[in-house]
mmCIF file of N, CA and C in Angstrom:
data_model
loop_
_atom_site.group_PDB
_atom_site.id
_atom_site.type_symbol
_atom_site.label_atom_id
_atom_site.label_comp_id
_atom_site.label_asym_id
_atom_site.label_seq_id
_atom_site.Cartn_x
_atom_site.Cartn_y
_atom_site.Cartn_z
ATOM 1 N N UNK A 1 0.736 -1.344 -0.313
ATOM 2 C CA UNK A 1 0.089 -0.044 0.134
ATOM 3 C C UNK A 1 0.496 1.279 -0.034
ATOM 4 N N UNK A 2 0.639 2.336 -1.019
ATOM 5 C CA UNK A 2 1.048 3.843 -1.030
ATOM 6 C C UNK A 2 0.912 4.604 0.592
ATOM 7 N N UNK A 3 1.938 5.444 0.913
ATOM 8 C CA UNK A 3 1.440 6.367 1.658
ATOM 9 C C UNK A 3 0.508 7.392 0.943
ATOM 10 N N UNK A 4 -0.271 8.099 2.132
ATOM 11 C CA UNK A 4 -1.148 9.101 1.292
ATOM 12 C C UNK A 4 -0.834 10.135 0.549
ATOM 13 N N UNK A 5 0.787 10.532 0.867
ATOM 14 C CA UNK A 5 1.851 11.393 -0.035
ATOM 15 C C UNK A 5 2.079 10.921 -1.051
ATOM 16 N N UNK A 6 2.162 9.129 -1.422
ATOM 17 C CA UNK A 6 2.628 8.501 -2.692
ATOM 18 C C UNK A 6 1.350 8.523 -3.606
ATOM 19 N N UNK A 7 0.090 8.182 -3.080
ATOM 20 C CA UNK A 7 -1.191 8.462 -3.582
ATOM 21 C C UNK A 7 -1.179 9.523 -4.166
ATOM 22 N N UNK A 8 -1.024 10.935 -3.749
ATOM 23 C CA UNK A 8 -1.361 11.833 -4.584
ATOM 24 C C UNK A 8 -0.419 12.372 -5.406
ATOM 25 N N UNK A 9 1.097 12.028 -5.035
ATOM 26 C CA UNK A 9 2.112 11.993 -6.266
ATOM 27 C C UNK A 9 1.723 11.581 -7.359
ATOM 28 N N UNK A 10 1.307 10.279 -7.454
ATOM 29 C CA UNK A 10 0.983 9.359 -8.276
ATOM 30 C C UNK A 10 -0.141 9.925 -9.029
ATOM 31 N N UNK A 11 -0.990 10.355 -8.868
ATOM 32 C CA UNK A 11 -2.580 10.488 -9.245
ATOM 33 C C UNK A 11 -1.903 11.954 -10.096
ATOM 34 N N UNK A 12 -2.838 12.154 -11.227
ATOM 35 C CA UNK A 12 -2.942 12.835 -12.159
ATOM 36 C C UNK A 12 -4.437 13.771 -12.175
ATOM 37 N N UNK A 13 -5.107 13.060 -12.400
ATOM 38 C CA UNK A 13 -6.402 13.144 -12.405
ATOM 39 C C UNK A 13 -7.303 13.059 -10.655
ATOM 40 N N UNK A 14 -8.159 14.336 -10.182
ATOM 41 C CA UNK A 14 -8.601 13.947 -9.180
ATOM 42 C C UNK A 14 -10.252 14.739 -9.268
ATOM 43 N N UNK A 15 -10.984 13.559 -8.704
ATOM 44 C CA UNK A 15 -12.405 13.898 -9.071
ATOM 45 C C UNK A 15 -13.101 14.465 -7.583
ATOM 46 N N UNK A 16 -13.396 15.318 -7.367
ATOM 47 C CA UNK A 16 -13.415 16.118 -5.805
ATOM 48 C C UNK A 16 -15.060 16.138 -5.485
ATOM 49 N N UNK A 17 -15.552 15.141 -4.899
ATOM 50 C CA UNK A 17 -16.949 14.999 -4.653
ATOM 51 C C UNK A 17 -17.333 16.044 -3.698
ATOM 52 N N UNK A 18 -18.370 17.337 -3.918
ATOM 53 C CA UNK A 18 -18.528 18.009 -3.090
ATOM 54 C C UNK A 18 -17.517 19.071 -3.126
ATOM 55 N N UNK A 19 -17.003 19.585 -4.006
ATOM 56 C CA UNK A 19 -16.709 20.945 -4.362
ATOM 57 C C UNK A 19 -17.339 21.837 -4.334
ATOM 58 N N UNK A 20 -17.280 22.783 -3.713
ATOM 59 C CA UNK A 20 -18.029 23.937 -3.464
ATOM 60 C C UNK A 20 -17.756 25.156 -4.082
ATOM 61 N N UNK A 21 -18.697 26.174 -4.729
ATOM 62 C CA UNK A 21 -18.281 27.323 -5.332
ATOM 63 C C UNK A 21 -18.385 28.565 -4.159
ATOM 64 N N UNK A 22 -17.992 28.085 -2.749
ATOM 65 C CA UNK A 22 -18.039 29.229 -1.579
ATOM 66 C C UNK A 22 -16.656 29.404 -1.451
ATOM 67 N N UNK A 23 -15.877 29.853 -1.984
ATOM 68 C CA UNK A 23 -14.332 30.206 -1.512
ATOM 69 C C UNK A 23 -13.890 29.808 -0.165
ATOM 70 N N UNK A 24 -14.764 30.481 0.455
ATOM 71 C CA UNK A 24 -14.499 30.134 1.964
ATOM 72 C C UNK A 24 -14.424 29.197 2.666
ATOM 73 N N UNK A 25 -14.880 28.330 1.645
ATOM 74 C CA UNK A 25 -14.794 26.904 2.093
ATOM 75 C C UNK A 25 -13.997 25.754 1.716
ATOM 76 N N UNK A 26 -13.609 25.154 2.555
ATOM 77 C CA UNK A 26 -12.459 24.314 2.503
ATOM 78 C C UNK A 26 -12.600 23.381 1.000
ATOM 79 N N UNK A 27 -13.679 22.985 1.029
ATOM 80 C CA UNK A 27 -14.103 22.094 -0.379
ATOM 81 C C UNK A 27 -13.943 22.966 -1.443
ATOM 82 N N UNK A 28 -13.617 24.157 -1.817
ATOM 83 C CA UNK A 28 -13.216 25.475 -2.401
ATOM 84 C C UNK A 28 -11.795 25.380 -2.882
ATOM 85 N N UNK A 29 -11.667 25.810 -1.517
ATOM 86 C CA UNK A 29 -9.996 26.469 -1.547
ATOM 87 C C UNK A 29 -9.101 25.311 -1.506
ATOM 88 N N UNK A 30 -8.938 24.070 -1.102
ATOM 89 C CA UNK A 30 -8.712 22.884 -1.123
ATOM 90 C C UNK A 30 -7.976 22.113 -2.733
ATOM 91 N N UNK A 31 -9.372 22.051 -3.254
ATOM 92 C CA UNK A 31 -8.910 21.601 -4.504
ATOM 93 C C UNK A 31 -8.373 22.733 -5.898
ATOM 94 N N UNK A 32 -8.539 23.869 -5.529
ATOM 95 C CA UNK A 32 -8.334 25.382 -6.098
ATOM 96 C C UNK A 32 -6.279 25.395 -5.513
ATOM 97 N N UNK A 33 -6.066 25.085 -4.816
ATOM 98 C CA UNK A 33 -4.717 24.971 -4.278
ATOM 99 C C UNK A 33 -4.216 23.905 -4.981
ATOM 100 N N UNK A 34 -4.989 22.506 -4.655
ATOM 101 C CA UNK A 34 -4.355 21.371 -5.214
ATOM 102 C C UNK A 34 -3.855 21.634 -7.519
ATOM 103 N N UNK A 35 -5.401 21.937 -7.474
ATOM 104 C CA UNK A 35 -5.092 22.522 -8.843
ATOM 105 C C UNK A 35 -3.916 23.694 -9.414
ATOM 106 N N UNK A 36 -3.603 24.472 -8.426
ATOM 107 C CA UNK A 36 -2.575 24.935 -8.790
ATOM 108 C C UNK A 36 -0.908 24.673 -8.969
ATOM 109 N N UNK A 37 -1.489 23.917 -8.307
ATOM 110 C CA UNK A 37 0.214 22.939 -7.812
ATOM 111 C C UNK A 37 0.290 22.289 -9.156
ATOM 112 N N UNK A 38 -0.995 21.892 -10.132
ATOM 113 C CA UNK A 38 -0.594 20.539 -11.104
ATOM 114 C C UNK A 38 -1.641 19.856 -11.397
ATOM 115 N N UNK A 39 -2.521 19.654 -10.499
ATOM 116 C CA UNK A 39 -3.211 18.873 -10.897
ATOM 117 C C UNK A 39 -4.494 18.568 -11.825
ATOM 118 N N UNK A 40 -5.481 17.859 -12.048
ATOM 119 C CA UNK A 40 -6.627 18.325 -12.613
ATOM 120 C C UNK A 40 -7.448 17.629 -11.812
ATOM 121 N N UNK A 41 -8.009 18.897 -12.217
ATOM 122 C CA UNK A 41 -9.228 18.840 -10.414
ATOM 123 C C UNK A 41 -10.674 18.777 -11.320
ATOM 124 N N UNK A 42 -11.117 17.758 -10.878
ATOM 125 C CA UNK A 42 -13.121 17.266 -11.921
ATOM 126 C C UNK A 42 -14.015 17.517 -10.461
ATOM 127 N N UNK A 43 -14.522 18.506 -10.708
ATOM 128 C CA UNK A 43 -15.498 19.115 -9.718
ATOM 129 C C UNK A 43 -16.316 17.790 -9.733
ATOM 130 N N UNK A 44 -17.105 17.680 -8.808
ATOM 131 C CA UNK A 44 -18.663 16.898 -9.059
ATOM 132 C C UNK A 44 -19.474 17.452 -7.625
ATOM 133 N N UNK A 45 -20.458 18.055 -8.274
ATOM 134 C CA UNK A 45 -21.570 19.292 -7.475
ATOM 135 C C UNK A 45 -22.551 18.583 -7.870
ATOM 136 N N UNK A 46 -24.134 18.040 -7.823
ATOM 137 C CA UNK A 46 -25.145 18.406 -8.593
ATOM 138 C C UNK A 46 -25.535 19.502 -8.729
ATOM 139 N N UNK A 47 -25.082 20.505 -8.233
ATOM 140 C CA UNK A 47 -25.521 22.187 -8.472
ATOM 141 C C UNK A 47 -25.036 23.368 -8.659
ATOM 142 N N UNK A 48 -23.916 23.150 -9.595
ATOM 143 C CA UNK A 48 -23.163 24.072 -10.368
ATOM 144 C C UNK A 48 -22.727 22.978 -11.678
ATOM 145 N N UNK A 49 -22.318 23.838 -12.350
ATOM 146 C CA UNK A 49 -21.409 23.979 -13.799
ATOM 147 C C UNK A 49 -20.469 24.060 -13.993
ATOM 148 N N UNK A 50 -19.683 24.798 -13.443
ATOM 149 C CA UNK A 50 -18.295 25.084 -13.654
ATOM 150 C C UNK A 50 -17.782 25.761 -12.274
ATOM 151 N N UNK A 51 -16.357 25.111 -11.750
ATOM 152 C CA UNK A 51 -15.572 25.008 -11.045
ATOM 153 C C UNK A 51 -14.184 25.006 -11.627
ATOM 154 N N UNK A 52 -13.408 26.218 -10.763
ATOM 155 C CA UNK A 52 -11.966 25.866 -11.313
ATOM 156 C C UNK A 52 -11.153 26.135 -12.418
ATOM 157 N N UNK A 53 -12.767 26.570 -13.472
ATOM 158 C CA UNK A 53 -11.913 26.981 -15.030
ATOM 159 C C UNK A 53 -12.628 25.216 -15.414
ATOM 160 N N UNK A 54 -13.230 24.210 -14.992
ATOM 161 C CA UNK A 54 -13.644 23.057 -15.414
ATOM 162 C C UNK A 54 -14.924 22.491 -15.473
ATOM 163 N N UNK A 55 -15.778 21.633 -16.221
ATOM 164 C CA UNK A 55 -17.125 21.050 -16.085
ATOM 165 C C UNK A 55 -17.209 20.923 -14.968
ATOM 166 N N UNK A 56 -18.347 20.834 -14.004
ATOM 167 C CA UNK A 56 -18.744 20.308 -12.903
ATOM 168 C C UNK A 56 -19.652 18.969 -13.190
ATOM 169 N N UNK A 57 -19.512 18.160 -13.150
ATOM 170 C CA UNK A 57 -20.255 16.726 -13.234
ATOM 171 C C UNK A 57 -20.979 16.371 -11.979
ATOM 172 N N UNK A 58 -22.576 15.983 -12.115
ATOM 173 C CA UNK A 58 -23.010 15.634 -11.347
ATOM 174 C C UNK A 58 -22.765 14.432 -10.530
ATOM 175 N N UNK A 59 -22.010 12.976 -11.221
ATOM 176 C CA UNK A 59 -22.026 12.152 -10.094
ATOM 177 C C UNK A 59 -20.841 11.794 -10.734
ATOM 178 N N UNK A 60 -19.718 10.771 -10.467
ATOM 179 C CA UNK A 60 -18.750 10.276 -10.682
ATOM 180 C C UNK A 60 -18.900 9.555 -11.700
ATOM 181 N N UNK A 61 -20.014 8.436 -12.138
ATOM 182 C CA UNK A 61 -20.601 7.843 -13.068
ATOM 183 C C UNK A 61 -20.991 8.806 -14.277
ATOM 184 N N UNK A 62 -20.637 9.931 -14.205
ATOM 185 C CA UNK A 62 -20.960 11.422 -15.296
ATOM 186 C C UNK A 62 -19.598 11.501 -16.291
ATOM 187 N N UNK A 63 -18.568 11.488 -14.950
ATOM 188 C CA UNK A 63 -17.297 12.108 -15.822
ATOM 189 C C UNK A 63 -16.944 10.528 -16.686
ATOM 190 N N UNK A 64 -16.602 11.215 -18.490
ATOM 191 C CA UNK A 64 -16.419 10.434 -19.308
ATOM 192 C C UNK A 64 -15.250 9.738 -19.276
ATOM 193 N N UNK A 65 -14.091 9.920 -18.219
ATOM 194 C CA UNK A 65 -13.031 10.156 -18.702
ATOM 195 C C UNK A 65 -12.186 9.320 -16.842
ATOM 196 N N UNK A 66 -11.171 8.366 -17.417
ATOM 197 C CA UNK A 66 -10.654 7.463 -15.813
ATOM 198 C C UNK A 66 -10.187 9.061 -15.042
ATOM 199 N N UNK A 67 -10.361 8.689 -13.721
ATOM 200 C CA UNK A 67 -9.749 9.412 -12.676
ATOM 201 C C UNK A 67 -9.238 8.803 -11.919
ATOM 202 N N UNK A 68 -7.644 9.546 -11.351
ATOM 203 C CA UNK A 68 -6.853 8.365 -10.143
ATOM 204 C C UNK A 68 -7.427 8.687 -9.314
ATOM 205 N N UNK A 69 -8.057 9.489 -8.438
ATOM 206 C CA UNK A 69 -7.940 9.357 -6.995
ATOM 207 C C UNK A 69 -9.617 10.534 -7.024
ATOM 208 N N UNK A 70 -10.179 9.534 -5.856
ATOM 209 C CA UNK A 70 -11.709 10.381 -5.486
ATOM 210 C C UNK A 70 -11.228 10.753 -3.932
ATOM 211 N N UNK A 71 -11.536 12.252 -4.442
ATOM 212 C CA UNK A 71 -11.312 12.820 -3.364
ATOM 213 C C UNK A 71 -12.686 13.739 -2.520
ATOM 214 N N UNK A 72 -12.841 13.226 -0.855
ATOM 215 C CA UNK A 72 -14.574 13.537 -0.557
ATOM 216 C C UNK A 72 -14.786 14.431 0.088
ATOM 217 N N UNK A 73 -15.267 15.793 -0.507
ATOM 218 C CA UNK A 73 -15.741 16.289 0.835
ATOM 219 C C UNK A 73 -17.182 16.353 0.944
ATOM 220 N N UNK A 74 -17.392 15.529 1.504
ATOM 221 C CA UNK A 74 -19.460 14.990 2.220
ATOM 222 C C UNK A 74 -18.921 14.233 3.476
ATOM 223 N N UNK A 75 -19.927 14.844 4.244
ATOM 224 C CA UNK A 75 -20.147 13.856 5.410
ATOM 225 C C UNK A 75 -20.057 12.326 5.594
ATOM 226 N N UNK A 76 -19.951 12.062 6.909
ATOM 227 C CA UNK A 76 -19.176 10.850 6.418
ATOM 228 C C UNK A 76 -20.463 10.114 6.109
ATOM 229 N N UNK A 77 -21.823 9.719 6.871
ATOM 230 C CA UNK A 77 -22.728 9.146 6.054
ATOM 231 C C UNK A 77 -22.996 9.239 4.739
ATOM 232 N N UNK A 78 -22.405 10.092 4.212
ATOM 233 C CA UNK A 78 -22.532 10.343 2.332
ATOM 234 C C UNK A 78 -21.048 9.223 1.976
ATOM 235 N N UNK A 79 -20.434 9.218 2.549
ATOM 236 C CA UNK A 79 -18.808 8.203 1.997
ATOM 237 C C UNK A 79 -19.054 6.938 1.687
ATOM 238 N N UNK A 80 -19.825 6.390 2.318
ATOM 239 C CA UNK A 80 -20.221 4.830 1.824
ATOM 240 C C UNK A 80 -20.483 4.963 0.076
ATOM 241 N N UNK A 81 -21.880 5.605 -0.035
ATOM 242 C CA UNK A 81 -22.389 5.823 -1.586
ATOM 243 C C UNK A 81 -21.018 6.152 -2.328
ATOM 244 N N UNK A 82 -20.278 7.609 -1.751
ATOM 245 C CA UNK A 82 -19.428 7.900 -2.512
ATOM 246 C C UNK A 82 -18.498 6.890 -3.216
ATOM 247 N N UNK A 83 -17.784 5.774 -1.868
ATOM 248 C CA UNK A 83 -16.833 4.675 -2.079
ATOM 249 C C UNK A 83 -17.151 3.750 -3.052
ATOM 250 N N UNK A 84 -18.628 3.459 -2.846
ATOM 251 C CA UNK A 84 -19.311 2.507 -3.945
ATOM 252 C C UNK A 84 -19.338 2.783 -5.091
ATOM 253 N N UNK A 85 -19.466 4.346 -5.643
ATOM 254 C CA UNK A 85 -19.483 4.647 -6.576
ATOM 255 C C UNK A 85 -18.105 5.076 -7.007
ATOM 256 N N UNK A 86 -17.121 5.381 -6.263
ATOM 257 C CA UNK A 86 -16.177 5.179 -6.819
ATOM 258 C C UNK A 86 -15.528 4.009 -7.208
ATOM 259 N N UNK A 87 -15.483 2.875 -6.786
ATOM 260 C CA UNK A 87 -15.657 1.618 -6.732
ATOM 261 C C UNK A 87 -15.859 1.100 -8.456
ATOM 262 N N UNK A 88 -17.091 1.679 -8.404
ATOM 263 C CA UNK A 88 -18.127 1.369 -9.827
ATOM 264 C C UNK A 88 -17.114 1.953 -11.097
ATOM 265 N N UNK A 89 -16.592 3.053 -10.821
ATOM 266 C CA UNK A 89 -16.090 3.421 -11.900
ATOM 267 C C UNK A 89 -14.697 3.125 -12.108
ATOM 268 N N UNK A 90 -14.335 2.204 -11.358
ATOM 269 C CA UNK A 90 -12.931 1.931 -11.367
ATOM 270 C C UNK A 90 -11.811 2.586 -10.923
ATOM 271 N N UNK A 91 -11.880 3.640 -10.011
ATOM 272 C CA UNK A 91 -10.704 4.573 -9.542
ATOM 273 C C UNK A 91 -10.006 3.703 -8.373
ATOM 274 N N UNK A 92 -8.799 4.018 -8.621
ATOM 275 C CA UNK A 92 -7.881 3.452 -8.072
ATOM 276 C C UNK A 92 -7.689 3.371 -6.145
ATOM 277 N N UNK A 93 -7.696 5.010 -5.846
ATOM 278 C CA UNK A 93 -7.946 5.422 -4.526
ATOM 279 C C UNK A 93 -9.058 6.581 -4.545
ATOM 280 N N UNK A 94 -9.241 6.326 -3.334
ATOM 281 C CA UNK A 94 -10.077 7.374 -2.630
ATOM 282 C C UNK A 94 -9.699 8.108 -1.124
ATOM 283 N N UNK A 95 -9.930 9.209 -1.403
ATOM 284 C CA UNK A 95 -9.469 10.063 0.052
ATOM 285 C C UNK A 95 -10.417 10.846 0.288
ATOM 286 N N UNK A 96 -10.657 10.925 2.275
ATOM 287 C CA UNK A 96 -12.239 11.438 2.658
ATOM 288 C C UNK A 96 -11.390 12.644 3.331
ATOM 289 N N UNK A 97 -11.572 13.677 3.341
ATOM 290 C CA UNK A 97 -10.960 14.670 3.705
ATOM 291 C C UNK A 97 -10.727 14.815 5.209
ATOM 292 N N UNK A 98 -9.904 15.824 5.825
ATOM 293 C CA UNK A 98 -9.743 16.188 7.120
ATOM 294 C C UNK A 98 -11.237 15.956 7.850
ATOM 295 N N UNK A 99 -11.249 14.858 9.077
ATOM 296 C CA UNK A 99 -12.726 15.169 9.899
ATOM 297 C C UNK A 99 -13.427 14.284 9.162
ATOM 298 N N UNK A 100 -13.522 13.802 8.026
ATOM 299 C CA UNK A 100 -14.240 12.320 7.753
ATOM 300 C C UNK A 100 -13.870 10.801 7.948
ATOM 301 N N UNK A 101 -14.516 10.364 8.832
ATOM 302 C CA UNK A 101 -14.007 8.838 8.989
ATOM 303 C C UNK A 101 -15.420 8.188 8.574
ATOM 304 N N UNK A 102 -15.320 6.940 8.035
ATOM 305 C CA UNK A 102 -16.456 6.018 7.919
ATOM 306 C C UNK A 102 -15.523 4.670 7.797
ATOM 307 N N UNK A 103 -15.639 3.940 8.766
ATOM 308 C CA UNK A 103 -15.415 2.309 8.710
ATOM 309 C C UNK A 103 -16.266 1.546 7.950
ATOM 310 N N UNK A 104 -17.393 1.892 7.210
ATOM 311 C CA UNK A 104 -17.710 1.134 6.566
ATOM 312 C C UNK A 104 -17.709 1.614 4.720
ATOM 313 N N UNK A 105 -17.194 2.793 4.763
ATOM 314 C CA UNK A 105 -16.431 3.572 4.048
ATOM 315 C C UNK A 105 -14.795 2.426 3.550
ATOM 316 N N UNK A 106 -14.529 2.292 4.724
ATOM 317 C CA UNK A 106 -12.955 1.684 4.643
ATOM 318 C C UNK A 106 -13.117 0.165 4.172
ATOM 319 N N UNK A 107 -14.182 0.002 4.655
ATOM 320 C CA UNK A 107 -14.539 -1.849 4.252
ATOM 321 C C UNK A 107 -14.555 -1.808 2.422
ATOM 322 N N UNK A 108 -15.602 -0.731 2.617
ATOM 323 C CA UNK A 108 -16.053 -1.203 1.052
ATOM 324 C C UNK A 108 -14.599 -1.247 0.336
ATOM 325 N N UNK A 109 -14.203 -0.233 0.627
ATOM 326 C CA UNK A 109 -12.692 0.052 -0.372
ATOM 327 C C UNK A 109 -11.745 -0.994 0.082
ATOM 328 N N UNK A 110 -11.585 -1.330 1.368
ATOM 329 C CA UNK A 110 -10.847 -2.431 1.010
ATOM 330 C C UNK A 110 -11.158 -3.812 0.234
ATOM 331 N N UNK A 111 -12.271 -3.934 0.100
ATOM 332 C CA UNK A 111 -12.830 -5.303 -0.159
ATOM 333 C C UNK A 111 -12.643 -5.124 -1.636
ATOM 334 N N UNK A 112 -12.431 -4.104 -2.183
ATOM 335 C CA UNK A 112 -12.793 -3.614 -3.862
ATOM 336 C C UNK A 112 -11.215 -3.734 -4.224
ATOM 337 N N UNK A 113 -10.250 -3.511 -3.134
ATOM 338 C CA UNK A 113 -9.019 -3.280 -3.836
ATOM 339 C C UNK A 113 -8.530 -2.199 -3.483
ATOM 340 N N UNK A 114 -9.298 -1.029 -3.106
ATOM 341 C CA UNK A 114 -8.940 0.348 -3.402
ATOM 342 C C UNK A 114 -8.530 0.875 -2.461
ATOM 343 N N UNK A 115 -7.532 1.493 -2.505
ATOM 344 C CA UNK A 115 -6.891 2.585 -1.428
ATOM 345 C C UNK A 115 -7.092 3.513 -0.791
ATOM 346 N N UNK A 116 -7.216 3.706 0.204
ATOM 347 C CA UNK A 116 -8.244 4.473 1.285
ATOM 348 C C UNK A 116 -7.530 5.593 1.878
ATOM 349 N N UNK A 117 -7.938 6.287 2.220
ATOM 350 C CA UNK A 117 -7.446 7.630 3.304
ATOM 351 C C UNK A 117 -8.565 8.316 3.403
ATOM 352 N N UNK A 118 -8.371 8.598 5.098
ATOM 353 C CA UNK A 118 -9.367 9.192 5.208
ATOM 354 C C UNK A 118 -8.866 9.977 6.818
ATOM 355 N N UNK A 119 -9.562 11.114 6.561
ATOM 356 C CA UNK A 119 -9.417 11.873 8.177
ATOM 357 C C UNK A 119 -8.018 12.739 7.496
ATOM 358 N N UNK A 120 -7.827 13.214 6.674
ATOM 359 C CA UNK A 120 -6.449 13.694 5.922
ATOM 360 C C UNK A 120 -6.610 14.800 5.125
ATOM 361 N N UNK A 121 -5.669 15.729 5.260
ATOM 362 C CA UNK A 121 -6.126 17.097 3.974
ATOM 363 C C UNK A 121 -5.207 16.999 2.815
ATOM 364 N N UNK A 122 -5.931 16.970 1.893
ATOM 365 C CA UNK A 122 -4.937 16.922 0.480
ATOM 366 C C UNK A 122 -3.979 18.190 0.968
ATOM 367 N N UNK A 123 -4.482 19.139 0.759
ATOM 368 C CA UNK A 123 -3.721 20.054 0.457
ATOM 369 C C UNK A 123 -2.386 20.289 2.246
ATOM 370 N N UNK A 124 -3.048 19.853 3.407
ATOM 371 C CA UNK A 124 -1.956 19.698 3.904
ATOM 372 C C UNK A 124 -0.721 18.504 3.958
ATOM 373 N N UNK A 125 -1.204 17.344 3.041
ATOM 374 C CA UNK A 125 -0.005 16.465 2.389
ATOM 375 C C UNK A 125 0.654 16.600 1.720
ATOM 376 N N UNK A 126 -0.199 17.928 0.778
ATOM 377 C CA UNK A 126 0.469 18.265 -0.482
ATOM 378 C C UNK A 126 1.804 18.983 0.009
ATOM 379 N N UNK A 127 1.720 20.083 1.328
ATOM 380 C CA UNK A 127 2.714 20.916 1.403
ATOM 381 C C UNK A 127 3.650 20.293 2.170
ATOM 382 N N UNK A 128 3.316 19.423 3.483
ATOM 383 C CA UNK A 128 3.948 18.726 3.931
ATOM 384 C C UNK A 128 5.385 17.847 2.986
ATOM 385 N N UNK A 129 4.914 17.194 1.725
ATOM 386 C CA UNK A 129 5.281 16.428 1.073
ATOM 387 C C UNK A 129 6.054 17.465 0.437
ATOM 388 N N UNK A 130 5.805 18.790 0.047
ATOM 389 C CA UNK A 130 6.073 19.603 -0.533
ATOM 390 C C UNK A 130 6.012 18.791 -2.605
ATOM 391 N N UNK A 131 4.313 18.277 -2.782
ATOM 392 C CA UNK A 131 4.526 17.686 -3.551
ATOM 393 C C UNK A 131 4.023 18.679 -4.940
ATOM 394 N N UNK A 132 4.320 18.656 -5.597
ATOM 395 C CA UNK A 132 3.627 19.376 -6.989
ATOM 396 C C UNK A 132 3.826 18.704 -8.372
ATOM 397 N N UNK A 133 2.982 19.051 -9.237
ATOM 398 C CA UNK A 133 2.744 18.204 -10.746
ATOM 399 C C UNK A 133 3.849 19.007 -12.089
ATOM 400 N N UNK A 134 3.685 20.140 -11.509
ATOM 401 C CA UNK A 134 4.000 21.414 -12.211
ATOM 402 C C UNK A 134 5.808 20.845 -12.531
ATOM 403 N N UNK A 135 6.430 21.059 -13.672
ATOM 404 C CA UNK A 135 7.685 20.920 -14.198
ATOM 405 C C UNK A 135 8.785 21.674 -13.526
#
């Protein structure tokens, strides 16, 4: 199993479930920061059309190309369904943001052979590891 930083470093395309239009929310500022460091962010939100200069998809299943990582900004009770969707689209890894913990989501990911990170912030791990996808 890769570490959280290895998962991030190896990912080029990150689907962000629960990406927010509100610049004051972490679900906006974290994906934006990750995008600025060279990752492609694919926002998933049923009530927006464009975020971070990218088309917004309603569900993971609507994304027409593979994603390397599914990043989750949804409450823990929603994480189970998001992980099931991640399994269905063949995502190799799922990352629940800081403060989000779900033993059931973890079980589903592990049974499907998907790498799983929870209760960690993508932006913090990027900064601590000094990670970037920019040349």
